[in-house]
Short mmCIF file of C-alpha atoms in Angstrom, two decimals:
data_model
loop_
_atom_site.label_atom_id
_atom_site.label_comp_id
_atom_site.label_asym_id
_atom_site.label_seq_id
_atom_site.Cartn_x
_atom_site.Cartn_y
_atom_site.Cartn_z
CA MET A 20 44.33 5.65 28.90
CA ASN A 21 46.57 8.21 27.20
CA TYR A 22 49.96 8.96 28.71
CA LEU A 23 50.03 12.35 30.44
CA ASN A 24 52.88 14.44 29.00
CA PHE A 25 54.20 16.06 32.17
CA SER A 26 56.63 18.97 31.85
CA GLU A 27 60.25 18.95 32.90
CA VAL A 28 59.37 21.21 35.82
CA ALA A 29 56.78 18.81 37.22
CA GLU A 30 58.99 15.74 36.82
CA THR A 31 62.33 17.09 38.10
CA ASP A 32 62.61 17.08 41.89
CA ASN A 33 64.51 20.32 42.45
CA LEU A 34 62.62 22.26 39.78
CA ARG A 35 59.30 21.01 41.12
CA SER A 36 60.20 22.04 44.68
CA LYS A 37 61.28 25.52 43.56
CA TYR A 38 58.16 25.98 41.44
CA ILE A 39 55.89 24.93 44.29
CA PHE A 40 57.41 27.53 46.61
CA GLU A 41 57.54 30.40 44.11
CA ASN A 42 54.17 29.80 42.48
CA VAL A 43 51.87 27.47 44.40
CA PHE A 44 52.77 28.83 47.84
CA ARG A 45 53.79 32.42 47.17
CA ARG A 46 51.08 33.32 44.64
CA GLU A 47 48.20 31.25 45.96
CA VAL A 48 46.32 34.09 47.64
CA ILE A 49 46.67 36.46 44.68
CA ASP A 50 45.65 34.01 41.98
CA THR A 51 42.91 31.98 43.61
CA ASN A 52 39.46 32.22 42.03
CA ARG A 53 36.73 31.94 44.65
CA SER A 54 33.94 31.57 42.10
CA ASN A 55 33.70 28.36 40.09
CA SER A 56 31.17 25.92 38.72
CA TYR A 57 31.96 22.96 40.96
CA SER A 58 29.34 21.47 43.20
CA ALA A 59 29.52 22.17 46.93
CA ILE A 60 32.14 20.20 48.81
CA PRO A 61 30.28 17.47 50.72
CA LYS A 62 30.61 17.69 54.50
CA GLN A 63 31.74 14.10 54.57
CA LEU A 64 34.87 12.77 56.30
CA ILE A 65 36.65 9.83 54.65
CA GLN A 66 39.38 7.69 56.20
CA TYR A 67 41.16 4.44 55.34
CA TRP A 68 42.59 1.60 57.39
CA ASP A 69 43.73 -1.45 55.46
CA ASP A 70 42.38 -4.11 57.83
CA THR A 71 38.82 -4.61 59.05
CA ILE A 72 40.04 -4.55 62.66
CA ILE A 73 41.43 -1.16 63.67
CA PRO A 74 44.04 -1.09 66.48
CA ASP A 75 42.86 0.59 69.65
CA ASP A 76 45.44 3.37 69.57
CA VAL A 77 44.60 4.21 65.96
CA LYS A 78 40.86 4.08 66.62
CA LYS A 79 41.28 6.47 69.55
CA VAL A 80 42.82 9.05 67.23
CA MET A 81 40.18 8.47 64.55
CA ASP A 82 37.41 8.91 67.11
CA THR A 83 38.55 12.46 67.87
CA TRP A 84 36.91 13.46 64.58
CA THR A 85 33.45 12.68 65.94
CA LYS A 86 33.68 16.14 67.54
CA SER A 87 33.75 17.69 64.07
CA GLY A 88 30.06 16.93 63.65
CA MET A 89 30.64 15.50 60.17
CA PRO A 90 29.50 12.04 59.17
CA LYS A 91 32.46 9.71 58.74
CA ILE A 92 33.01 6.66 56.60
CA VAL A 93 36.03 4.38 56.99
CA TYR A 94 37.13 2.19 54.11
CA ASN A 95 39.38 -0.84 54.27
CA ARG A 96 41.21 -2.88 51.64
CA ASP A 97 38.14 -4.81 50.50
CA SER A 98 35.54 -2.03 50.70
CA ALA A 99 37.89 0.32 48.81
CA LYS A 100 38.33 -2.34 46.14
CA LYS A 101 34.55 -2.63 45.78
CA PHE A 102 34.14 1.15 45.60
CA ILE A 103 36.67 1.39 42.78
CA SER A 104 35.18 -1.60 40.92
CA ASP A 105 31.67 -0.14 41.22
CA ASN A 106 32.60 3.37 40.10
CA PHE A 107 35.55 3.08 37.70
CA SER A 108 36.67 1.03 34.72
CA ASP A 109 38.73 -2.15 34.96
CA GLU A 110 41.87 -0.11 34.36
CA PHE A 111 41.52 1.58 37.74
CA ALA A 112 40.61 -1.67 39.48
CA LYS A 113 43.78 -3.23 38.06
CA ALA A 114 45.83 -0.28 39.25
CA TYR A 115 44.47 -0.69 42.78
CA GLU A 116 45.36 -4.38 42.69
CA LYS A 117 48.95 -3.40 41.84
CA CYS A 118 49.28 -1.46 45.11
CA ILE A 119 51.62 -3.57 47.23
CA HIS A 120 51.50 -1.73 50.56
CA PRO A 121 48.64 -0.42 52.73
CA ALA A 122 49.92 3.16 52.42
CA MET A 123 49.85 2.88 48.63
CA ARG A 124 46.31 1.55 48.65
CA SER A 125 45.29 4.41 50.90
CA ASP A 126 46.98 6.95 48.60
CA TYR A 127 45.29 5.58 45.51
CA PHE A 128 41.86 5.06 47.04
CA ARG A 129 41.57 8.63 48.34
CA LEU A 130 42.05 9.98 44.82
CA CYS A 131 39.37 7.63 43.49
CA TYR A 132 36.87 8.55 46.20
CA LEU A 133 37.47 12.30 46.08
CA TYR A 134 37.22 12.44 42.31
CA LYS A 135 33.94 10.53 42.32
CA LYS A 136 32.22 12.02 45.36
CA GLY A 137 34.31 14.79 46.94
CA GLY A 138 34.63 15.48 50.67
CA LEU A 139 37.39 15.74 53.28
CA TYR A 140 40.01 13.00 53.38
CA VAL A 141 42.13 12.78 56.54
CA ASP A 142 44.71 10.14 57.46
CA VAL A 143 43.97 7.96 60.48
CA ASP A 144 46.94 9.27 62.47
CA ASP A 145 45.66 12.86 62.38
CA LYS A 146 44.17 13.93 65.71
CA PHE A 147 41.37 16.49 65.55
CA ASN A 148 41.87 19.50 67.81
CA ASN A 149 38.15 20.25 68.22
CA VAL A 150 38.05 23.54 66.31
CA ARG A 151 35.45 24.93 63.93
CA LEU A 152 35.79 23.79 60.30
CA ASN A 153 33.30 26.18 58.69
CA SER A 154 36.00 28.17 56.89
CA LEU A 155 37.12 25.09 54.96
CA PHE A 156 33.71 24.90 53.29
CA GLU A 157 33.27 28.59 52.46
CA ASN A 158 33.82 27.95 48.74
CA ASN A 159 34.24 25.01 46.38
CA ASN A 160 37.97 25.32 45.71
CA LEU A 161 40.26 22.35 46.27
CA LYS A 162 42.17 22.79 49.54
CA VAL A 163 45.38 21.09 50.67
CA HIS A 164 48.21 21.30 53.17
CA PRO A 165 51.68 22.68 52.25
CA LEU A 166 54.73 20.88 53.62
CA CYS A 167 58.45 21.52 53.77
CA TYR A 168 61.33 19.20 54.70
CA ASP A 169 64.76 20.44 55.79
CA LEU A 170 67.55 18.25 54.40
CA SER A 171 70.13 19.79 56.73
CA THR A 172 68.28 18.85 59.93
CA ASP A 173 66.31 15.83 58.66
CA GLN A 174 63.13 17.40 60.06
CA MET A 175 59.88 18.94 58.89
CA VAL A 176 59.64 22.74 58.89
CA ARG A 177 56.64 24.52 60.39
CA ILE A 178 54.47 26.45 57.93
CA ASN A 179 55.19 29.85 59.43
CA ASP A 180 58.92 29.14 59.24
CA PHE A 181 58.94 28.65 55.45
CA TYR A 182 55.76 29.98 53.86
CA HIS A 183 56.32 33.70 54.29
CA PHE A 184 59.99 33.85 53.29
CA SER A 185 60.69 35.66 50.03
CA GLY A 186 63.26 33.23 48.64
CA VAL A 187 63.85 29.52 48.19
CA ASN A 188 66.02 27.82 50.82
CA PRO A 189 68.32 25.34 49.01
CA ASN A 190 68.15 22.95 51.96
CA TYR A 191 64.35 22.75 51.82
CA ILE A 192 62.12 20.43 49.83
CA TYR A 193 58.75 22.11 49.26
CA TYR A 194 55.79 19.90 48.42
CA VAL A 195 52.03 19.54 48.64
CA ASN A 196 50.75 16.86 50.97
CA ASN A 197 47.96 14.46 50.02
CA ASP A 198 46.66 14.68 53.59
CA PRO A 199 44.32 16.39 54.13
CA ILE A 200 42.56 16.90 50.83
CA LEU A 201 39.30 18.84 50.74
CA ALA A 202 37.70 18.65 47.31
CA PRO A 203 34.49 18.93 45.34
CA ALA A 204 33.61 15.98 43.14
CA LYS A 205 35.16 15.85 39.67
CA HIS A 206 37.88 18.40 40.35
CA PRO A 207 40.32 18.29 37.39
CA LEU A 208 43.42 18.35 39.62
CA ILE A 209 42.22 15.23 41.44
CA GLU A 210 41.54 13.66 38.06
CA LEU A 211 45.05 14.54 36.92
CA ALA A 212 46.62 13.05 40.06
CA LEU A 213 44.46 9.92 39.76
CA ASN A 214 45.36 9.40 36.11
CA ARG A 215 49.05 9.91 36.83
CA ALA A 216 48.95 7.42 39.73
CA THR A 217 47.08 4.93 37.54
CA TYR A 218 49.69 5.26 34.81
CA ASN A 219 52.47 4.79 37.36
CA LEU A 220 50.92 1.63 38.74
CA LEU A 221 50.25 0.04 35.36
CA ASP A 222 53.59 0.98 33.80
CA GLU A 223 55.84 -2.10 33.80
CA CYS A 224 58.90 0.14 34.30
CA THR A 225 57.65 1.63 37.57
CA ASP A 226 59.50 0.75 40.76
CA LEU A 227 56.51 -0.12 42.92
CA LYS A 228 58.61 0.23 46.08
CA ASP A 229 58.77 4.00 45.61
CA ILE A 230 55.53 4.51 47.50
CA GLN A 231 55.42 8.27 47.90
CA SER A 232 56.19 8.92 44.23
CA ILE A 233 53.65 6.51 42.75
CA ALA A 234 50.38 7.68 44.29
CA GLY A 235 51.41 9.62 47.39
CA PRO A 236 52.68 13.17 48.04
CA GLY A 237 55.26 12.96 45.24
CA ASN A 238 52.59 12.10 42.72
CA PHE A 239 50.27 14.77 44.08
CA SER A 240 52.97 17.48 44.06
CA ALA A 241 53.93 16.70 40.45
CA SER A 242 50.26 16.85 39.50
CA VAL A 243 49.82 20.19 41.27
CA VAL A 244 52.73 21.69 39.31
CA GLN A 245 51.44 20.38 35.99
CA TYR A 246 47.95 21.67 36.78
CA PHE A 247 49.26 25.11 37.69
CA LEU A 248 51.38 25.27 34.54
CA ASN A 249 48.37 24.31 32.42
CA ARG A 250 46.16 26.94 34.07
CA LYS A 251 48.85 29.58 33.65
CA ASN A 252 49.42 28.74 29.99
CA THR A 253 45.71 28.98 29.21
CA GLY A 254 45.10 32.07 31.34
CA SER A 255 42.63 30.19 33.52
CA PRO A 256 42.07 31.30 37.14
CA LEU A 257 43.19 28.95 39.89
CA ASP A 258 40.65 26.92 41.83
CA PHE A 259 43.03 25.66 44.48
CA GLU A 260 43.85 26.88 48.00
CA ILE A 261 46.43 26.25 50.67
CA ILE A 262 45.15 25.46 54.17
CA MET A 263 47.39 27.72 56.22
CA ASN A 264 46.06 26.73 59.65
CA TRP A 265 45.94 22.94 59.40
CA ASP A 266 48.39 22.63 62.31
CA ASP A 267 45.72 24.31 64.45
CA ILE A 268 43.05 21.93 63.20
CA SER A 269 44.90 18.64 63.43
CA ASN A 270 48.23 17.13 64.51
CA PRO A 271 49.82 13.83 63.41
CA GLN A 272 50.38 11.29 66.16
CA TRP A 273 53.84 9.74 65.88
CA ASN A 274 53.67 7.28 68.79
CA LEU A 275 51.19 4.82 67.27
CA LYS A 276 52.30 1.18 67.37
CA TYR A 277 51.92 0.55 63.64
CA ARG A 278 54.54 3.21 62.95
CA LYS A 279 57.16 0.89 64.48
CA ASP A 280 56.63 -1.97 62.01
CA GLN A 281 56.33 -2.49 58.27
CA ARG A 282 52.85 -1.02 58.14
CA ASN A 283 54.79 2.24 58.29
CA TRP A 284 55.98 2.65 54.69
CA ARG A 285 59.16 4.35 55.90
CA LYS A 286 60.17 1.10 57.69
CA TRP A 287 58.89 -1.20 54.95
CA LEU A 288 61.38 -3.77 53.63
CA GLY A 289 59.74 -4.12 50.24
CA ASP A 290 57.68 -7.32 50.61
CA ILE A 291 54.11 -7.40 49.32
CA MET A 292 51.65 -6.70 52.14
#
């Protein structure tokens, strides 16, 4: 695998955040191309829970998605490993084996699955609000959820409170979440994020404890910026959309038991799990 030469903008935290707000968020509607050659996005829901036995409180949240009417498949540590081994080279299988926390395996697996097959990936702590999803499948563009974190309050910022402002707030970190991801198979941005995550995992210099940067939202945000820069430099239309109403579609559930122990990567002490 060749090393991906990411730009200074994509790899510098404050520059990446500023670029995401001013370009990915602010220009998304103007620049998006609604006609492309990708195959239709499969109406398939994909989720991941590391163990074969799913806790009752987590399963209750996952089961809310049955109301969506979409078929759902849930992968675990072993079935995800088999999927990657069956569909990718040994390099990717080795990268998955390097994932040392359930959240990291989930981050990496979703990129593998979506690149190979496409569909809608949703984290297991996202509760479905029983609304129509037809608009998400109107075209074949990649679709993701914008996020913003306020350093001054140590809290997330609602979309409507940051998306429509004309300027960058210096206290905000703007990024692109890797949950949800709605994608056609073989989308080049997913490929870029997957290759970057694979490089991170196989690089001996990588701090594997930095979960969000390796294969999670940090990796995805850097990949988004690099992808946008490449499309801009070549004059190519964008094939990427922001899901503005995801908060109406789904809400994260913060009171799940696993969030109180090391299965929550934010509370993880760094031991291999």
